[in-house]
Amino acid sequence: MSVVFPRCTLLAIALFSAGASAAPGAIEPLLERSPNVTFTQGGSDGKPVFRGQLQQFANGDTLLRVGEGEGQPVLLILCSQQGWINPVGETGSGKRLAGKDLQALRMMQYMGTLTGVAMVQGIGGETLQVPSSDAAVASTGSNAWAYGREQFTVSTRHVAGQGLQVRAVKTSHGATAAADDPDATFSTADDRQARLAELEPVGTWRELVIADGERPASVPAAMSLRGWLPSAPGGKAVATVGEGRSACNAE
């Protein structure tokens, strides 16, 4: 099971220096060397509804944390192939999950974080600008849907002690003008309303924080995995990261 950051969409970053013109840059190198990439999604009331943090290590280890602050470690992938999931941690539900339900949830949290990173990249597009100071740089972005392009305001800034922050807030549905066609079988008024109802409300937001620094070598071998469960059938429960790494290296 290989774990990489999504490559499907790149940001074009404009780097500014005093008295100089903008120079193009790419966010992918920042993602590939960052030790921590955090994605947060929030509702139109301003409150966060999901927060996932990917800790990436130089040897290919990946640790997903979910929740506020540093979050709770919920998914670990070692040797770029074997995973373990933590039954303890945020589930978005008051009930304790187990078995396939727990496995499905942890993978949804993992894929939701990756997808969120890619979506912020896509919204920012080629107009995204990264400031050389701590002051935020504002731009606009969009995201295609069946009958138009959702519109967003995008702000980018360096946050001391955190890294590069990109925040996208939805400002409109960006729906194209309806053209009634009585003979239409697909693009009908009913279909248009149904697709519109699926869109997130204006005011919803997504935020990406790419931490500064280089990736550490690996997850500490002494980290406890007691109580963690193998993410795949036939996997082996282990007591520590070191034991897990030995198990996957033996295969």
mmCIF file with all atom_site columns, C-alpha atoms in Angstrom, residues 72-189:
data_model
loop_
_atom_site.group_PDB
_atom_site.id
_atom_site.type_symbol
_atom_site.label_atom_id
_atom_site.label_alt_id
_atom_site.label_comp_id
_atom_site.label_asym_id
_atom_site.label_entity_id
_atom_site.label_seq_id
_atom_site.pdbx_PDB_ins_code
_atom_site.Cartn_x
_atom_site.Cartn_y
_atom_site.Cartn_z
_atom_site.occupancy
_atom_site.B_iso_or_equiv
_atom_site.pdbx_formal_charge
_atom_site.auth_seq_id
_atom_site.auth_comp_id
_atom_site.auth_asym_id
_atom_site.auth_atom_id
_atom_site.pdbx_PDB_model_num
ATOM 1   C CA . GLN A 1 72  ? -5.394  11.592 17.928  1.00 0.00 ? 72  GLN A CA 1
ATOM 2   C CA . PRO A 1 73  ? -3.271  9.130  15.924  1.00 0.00 ? 73  PRO A CA 1
ATOM 3   C CA . VAL A 1 74  ? -5.759  6.875  14.126  1.00 0.00 ? 74  VAL A CA 1
ATOM 4   C CA . LEU A 1 75  ? -3.981  5.294  11.140  1.00 0.00 ? 75  LEU A CA 1
ATOM 5   C CA . LEU A 1 76  ? -0.363  4.212  10.678  1.00 0.00 ? 76  LEU A CA 1
ATOM 6   C CA . ILE A 1 77  ? 1.261   2.858  7.544   1.00 0.00 ? 77  ILE A CA 1
ATOM 7   C CA . LEU A 1 78  ? 4.734   1.338  7.762   1.00 0.00 ? 78  LEU A CA 1
ATOM 8   C CA . CYS A 1 79  ? 7.080   0.158  5.029   1.00 0.00 ? 79  CYS A CA 1
ATOM 9   C CA . SER A 1 80  ? 4.731   1.882  2.543   1.00 0.00 ? 80  SER A CA 1
ATOM 10  C CA . GLN A 1 81  ? 2.592   -1.241 2.589   1.00 0.00 ? 81  GLN A CA 1
ATOM 11  C CA . GLN A 1 82  ? 1.148   -2.368 5.932   1.00 0.00 ? 82  GLN A CA 1
ATOM 12  C CA . GLY A 1 83  ? -1.308  -0.446 8.070   1.00 0.00 ? 83  GLY A CA 1
ATOM 13  C CA . TRP A 1 84  ? -2.697  -0.433 11.597  1.00 0.00 ? 84  TRP A CA 1
ATOM 14  C CA . ILE A 1 85  ? -5.757  1.434  12.826  1.00 0.00 ? 85  ILE A CA 1
ATOM 15  C CA . ASN A 1 86  ? -6.518  2.802  16.271  1.00 0.00 ? 86  ASN A CA 1
ATOM 16  C CA . PRO A 1 87  ? -9.975  1.913  17.645  1.00 0.00 ? 87  PRO A CA 1
ATOM 17  C CA . VAL A 1 88  ? -9.589  4.870  20.017  1.00 0.00 ? 88  VAL A CA 1
ATOM 18  C CA . GLY A 1 89  ? -9.973  8.330  18.542  1.00 0.00 ? 89  GLY A CA 1
ATOM 19  C CA . GLU A 1 90  ? -12.421 10.577 16.765  1.00 0.00 ? 90  GLU A CA 1
ATOM 20  C CA . THR A 1 91  ? -15.133 8.811  14.800  1.00 0.00 ? 91  THR A CA 1
ATOM 21  C CA . GLY A 1 92  ? -17.723 11.552 14.376  1.00 0.00 ? 92  GLY A CA 1
ATOM 22  C CA . SER A 1 93  ? -20.134 9.294  16.242  1.00 0.00 ? 93  SER A CA 1
ATOM 23  C CA . GLY A 1 94  ? -20.902 8.681  19.874  1.00 0.00 ? 94  GLY A CA 1
ATOM 24  C CA . LYS A 1 95  ? -20.819 4.928  19.412  1.00 0.00 ? 95  LYS A CA 1
ATOM 25  C CA . ARG A 1 96  ? -17.694 2.794  19.384  1.00 0.00 ? 96  ARG A CA 1
ATOM 26  C CA . LEU A 1 97  ? -16.991 1.284  15.988  1.00 0.00 ? 97  LEU A CA 1
ATOM 27  C CA . ALA A 1 98  ? -15.306 -2.031 15.313  1.00 0.00 ? 98  ALA A CA 1
ATOM 28  C CA . GLY A 1 99  ? -14.431 -4.406 12.481  1.00 0.00 ? 99  GLY A CA 1
ATOM 29  C CA . LYS A 1 100 ? -15.199 -3.351 8.927   1.00 0.00 ? 100 LYS A CA 1
ATOM 30  C CA . ASP A 1 101 ? -17.061 -0.247 10.084  1.00 0.00 ? 101 ASP A CA 1
ATOM 31  C CA . LEU A 1 102 ? -13.965 1.026  11.877  1.00 0.00 ? 102 LEU A CA 1
ATOM 32  C CA . GLN A 1 103 ? -11.683 0.123  8.987   1.00 0.00 ? 103 GLN A CA 1
ATOM 33  C CA . ALA A 1 104 ? -13.954 1.901  6.504   1.00 0.00 ? 104 ALA A CA 1
ATOM 34  C CA . LEU A 1 105 ? -14.117 5.007  8.691   1.00 0.00 ? 105 LEU A CA 1
ATOM 35  C CA . ARG A 1 106 ? -10.338 5.259  9.091   1.00 0.00 ? 106 ARG A CA 1
ATOM 36  C CA . MET A 1 107 ? -9.822  4.908  5.345   1.00 0.00 ? 107 MET A CA 1
ATOM 37  C CA . MET A 1 108 ? -12.499 7.567  4.745   1.00 0.00 ? 108 MET A CA 1
ATOM 38  C CA . GLN A 1 109 ? -10.643 9.885  7.122   1.00 0.00 ? 109 GLN A CA 1
ATOM 39  C CA . TYR A 1 110 ? -7.376  9.190  5.340   1.00 0.00 ? 110 TYR A CA 1
ATOM 40  C CA . MET A 1 111 ? -8.801  9.641  1.837   1.00 0.00 ? 111 MET A CA 1
ATOM 41  C CA . GLY A 1 112 ? -10.799 12.668 3.001   1.00 0.00 ? 112 GLY A CA 1
ATOM 42  C CA . THR A 1 113 ? -7.563  14.333 4.096   1.00 0.00 ? 113 THR A CA 1
ATOM 43  C CA . LEU A 1 114 ? -5.819  13.561 0.793   1.00 0.00 ? 114 LEU A CA 1
ATOM 44  C CA . THR A 1 115 ? -8.856  14.680 -1.217  1.00 0.00 ? 115 THR A CA 1
ATOM 45  C CA . GLY A 1 116 ? -9.089  17.871 0.829   1.00 0.00 ? 116 GLY A CA 1
ATOM 46  C CA . VAL A 1 117 ? -5.458  18.706 0.089   1.00 0.00 ? 117 VAL A CA 1
ATOM 47  C CA . ALA A 1 118 ? -6.065  18.178 -3.639  1.00 0.00 ? 118 ALA A CA 1
ATOM 48  C CA . MET A 1 119 ? -9.270  20.249 -3.583  1.00 0.00 ? 119 MET A CA 1
ATOM 49  C CA . VAL A 1 120 ? -7.591  23.265 -1.967  1.00 0.00 ? 120 VAL A CA 1
ATOM 50  C CA . GLN A 1 121 ? -4.846  22.979 -4.577  1.00 0.00 ? 121 GLN A CA 1
ATOM 51  C CA . GLY A 1 122 ? -7.433  22.851 -7.349  1.00 0.00 ? 122 GLY A CA 1
ATOM 52  C CA . ILE A 1 123 ? -9.414  25.821 -6.026  1.00 0.00 ? 123 ILE A CA 1
ATOM 53  C CA . GLY A 1 124 ? -6.273  27.937 -5.731  1.00 0.00 ? 124 GLY A CA 1
ATOM 54  C CA . GLY A 1 125 ? -5.262  27.152 -9.294  1.00 0.00 ? 125 GLY A CA 1
ATOM 55  C CA . GLU A 1 126 ? -2.588  29.066 -11.122 1.00 0.00 ? 126 GLU A CA 1
ATOM 56  C CA . THR A 1 127 ? -3.449  32.450 -9.603  1.00 0.00 ? 127 THR A CA 1
ATOM 57  C CA . LEU A 1 128 ? -2.515  31.521 -6.047  1.00 0.00 ? 128 LEU A CA 1
ATOM 58  C CA . GLN A 1 129 ? 0.131   33.782 -4.578  1.00 0.00 ? 129 GLN A CA 1
ATOM 59  C CA . VAL A 1 130 ? 2.416   33.060 -1.653  1.00 0.00 ? 130 VAL A CA 1
ATOM 60  C CA . PRO A 1 131 ? 3.625   36.159 0.213   1.00 0.00 ? 131 PRO A CA 1
ATOM 61  C CA . SER A 1 132 ? 7.210   36.692 1.255   1.00 0.00 ? 132 SER A CA 1
ATOM 62  C CA . SER A 1 133 ? 6.046   38.234 4.560   1.00 0.00 ? 133 SER A CA 1
ATOM 63  C CA . ASP A 1 134 ? 3.490   37.241 7.181   1.00 0.00 ? 134 ASP A CA 1
ATOM 64  C CA . ALA A 1 135 ? 0.822   39.414 5.533   1.00 0.00 ? 135 ALA A CA 1
ATOM 65  C CA . ALA A 1 136 ? -1.911  37.451 3.778   1.00 0.00 ? 136 ALA A CA 1
ATOM 66  C CA . VAL A 1 137 ? -2.237  37.567 -0.007  1.00 0.00 ? 137 VAL A CA 1
ATOM 67  C CA . ALA A 1 138 ? -5.828  37.414 -1.314  1.00 0.00 ? 138 ALA A CA 1
ATOM 68  C CA . SER A 1 139 ? -6.937  35.853 -4.588  1.00 0.00 ? 139 SER A CA 1
ATOM 69  C CA . THR A 1 140 ? -9.945  34.052 -6.009  1.00 0.00 ? 140 THR A CA 1
ATOM 70  C CA . GLY A 1 141 ? -10.532 30.482 -7.126  1.00 0.00 ? 141 GLY A CA 1
ATOM 71  C CA . SER A 1 142 ? -13.225 28.196 -8.453  1.00 0.00 ? 142 SER A CA 1
ATOM 72  C CA . ASN A 1 143 ? -14.329 24.584 -8.624  1.00 0.00 ? 143 ASN A CA 1
ATOM 73  C CA . ALA A 1 144 ? -16.381 23.081 -11.458 1.00 0.00 ? 144 ALA A CA 1
ATOM 74  C CA . TRP A 1 145 ? -19.778 21.457 -10.955 1.00 0.00 ? 145 TRP A CA 1
ATOM 75  C CA . ALA A 1 146 ? -22.457 20.286 -13.397 1.00 0.00 ? 146 ALA A CA 1
ATOM 76  C CA . TYR A 1 147 ? -24.003 23.721 -14.042 1.00 0.00 ? 147 TYR A CA 1
ATOM 77  C CA . GLY A 1 148 ? -21.246 26.215 -13.382 1.00 0.00 ? 148 GLY A CA 1
ATOM 78  C CA . ARG A 1 149 ? -18.218 26.872 -11.170 1.00 0.00 ? 149 ARG A CA 1
ATOM 79  C CA . GLU A 1 150 ? -18.346 27.432 -7.427  1.00 0.00 ? 150 GLU A CA 1
ATOM 80  C CA . GLN A 1 151 ? -16.497 30.628 -6.506  1.00 0.00 ? 151 GLN A CA 1
ATOM 81  C CA . PHE A 1 152 ? -14.103 31.053 -3.585  1.00 0.00 ? 152 PHE A CA 1
ATOM 82  C CA . THR A 1 153 ? -11.965 33.698 -1.948  1.00 0.00 ? 153 THR A CA 1
ATOM 83  C CA . VAL A 1 154 ? -8.498  32.370 -1.220  1.00 0.00 ? 154 VAL A CA 1
ATOM 84  C CA . SER A 1 155 ? -6.023  33.769 1.286   1.00 0.00 ? 155 SER A CA 1
ATOM 85  C CA . THR A 1 156 ? -2.449  32.599 1.634   1.00 0.00 ? 156 THR A CA 1
ATOM 86  C CA . ARG A 1 157 ? -0.053  33.497 4.409   1.00 0.00 ? 157 ARG A CA 1
ATOM 87  C CA . HIS A 1 158 ? 2.878   32.305 6.463   1.00 0.00 ? 158 HIS A CA 1
ATOM 88  C CA . VAL A 1 159 ? 1.888   31.513 10.054  1.00 0.00 ? 159 VAL A CA 1
ATOM 89  C CA . ALA A 1 160 ? 4.695   31.627 12.595  1.00 0.00 ? 160 ALA A CA 1
ATOM 90  C CA . GLY A 1 161 ? 5.296   28.221 14.118  1.00 0.00 ? 161 GLY A CA 1
ATOM 91  C CA . GLN A 1 162 ? 2.932   26.492 11.676  1.00 0.00 ? 162 GLN A CA 1
ATOM 92  C CA . GLY A 1 163 ? 3.952   27.022 8.061   1.00 0.00 ? 163 GLY A CA 1
ATOM 93  C CA . LEU A 1 164 ? 2.159   28.012 4.879   1.00 0.00 ? 164 LEU A CA 1
ATOM 94  C CA . GLN A 1 165 ? -1.616  28.419 5.292   1.00 0.00 ? 165 GLN A CA 1
ATOM 95  C CA . VAL A 1 166 ? -4.033  28.378 2.350   1.00 0.00 ? 166 VAL A CA 1
ATOM 96  C CA . ARG A 1 167 ? -7.683  29.092 3.191   1.00 0.00 ? 167 ARG A CA 1
ATOM 97  C CA . ALA A 1 168 ? -10.539 28.909 0.662   1.00 0.00 ? 168 ALA A CA 1
ATOM 98  C CA . VAL A 1 169 ? -14.027 30.212 1.540   1.00 0.00 ? 169 VAL A CA 1
ATOM 99  C CA . LYS A 1 170 ? -16.986 29.620 -0.778  1.00 0.00 ? 170 LYS A CA 1
ATOM 100 C CA . THR A 1 171 ? -18.654 32.857 -1.937  1.00 0.00 ? 171 THR A CA 1
ATOM 101 C CA . SER A 1 172 ? -21.214 31.648 -4.510  1.00 0.00 ? 172 SER A CA 1
ATOM 102 C CA . HIS A 1 173 ? -22.509 28.619 -6.391  1.00 0.00 ? 173 HIS A CA 1
ATOM 103 C CA . GLY A 1 174 ? -21.472 30.236 -9.672  1.00 0.00 ? 174 GLY A CA 1
ATOM 104 C CA . ALA A 1 175 ? -24.426 28.712 -11.524 1.00 0.00 ? 175 ALA A CA 1
ATOM 105 C CA . THR A 1 176 ? -24.735 29.436 -15.233 1.00 0.00 ? 176 THR A CA 1
ATOM 106 C CA . ALA A 1 177 ? -27.957 30.880 -16.598 1.00 0.00 ? 177 ALA A CA 1
ATOM 107 C CA . ALA A 1 178 ? -30.617 28.201 -17.131 1.00 0.00 ? 178 ALA A CA 1
ATOM 108 C CA . ALA A 1 179 ? -31.642 27.523 -20.718 1.00 0.00 ? 179 ALA A CA 1
ATOM 109 C CA . ASP A 1 180 ? -34.997 25.749 -20.711 1.00 0.00 ? 180 ASP A CA 1
ATOM 110 C CA . ASP A 1 181 ? -35.285 22.999 -23.297 1.00 0.00 ? 181 ASP A CA 1
ATOM 111 C CA . PRO A 1 182 ? -38.601 21.100 -23.266 1.00 0.00 ? 182 PRO A CA 1
ATOM 112 C CA . ASP A 1 183 ? -36.979 18.229 -25.172 1.00 0.00 ? 183 ASP A CA 1
ATOM 113 C CA . ALA A 1 184 ? -34.037 17.829 -22.762 1.00 0.00 ? 184 ALA A CA 1
ATOM 114 C CA . THR A 1 185 ? -33.604 14.383 -21.209 1.00 0.00 ? 185 THR A CA 1
ATOM 115 C CA . PHE A 1 186 ? -30.497 15.004 -19.095 1.00 0.00 ? 186 PHE A CA 1
ATOM 116 C CA . SER A 1 187 ? -29.936 18.690 -18.402 1.00 0.00 ? 187 SER A CA 1
ATOM 117 C CA . THR A 1 188 ? -33.428 19.313 -17.079 1.00 0.00 ? 188 THR A CA 1
ATOM 118 C CA . ALA A 1 189 ? -34.688 21.858 -14.555 1.00 0.00 ? 189 ALA A CA 1
#
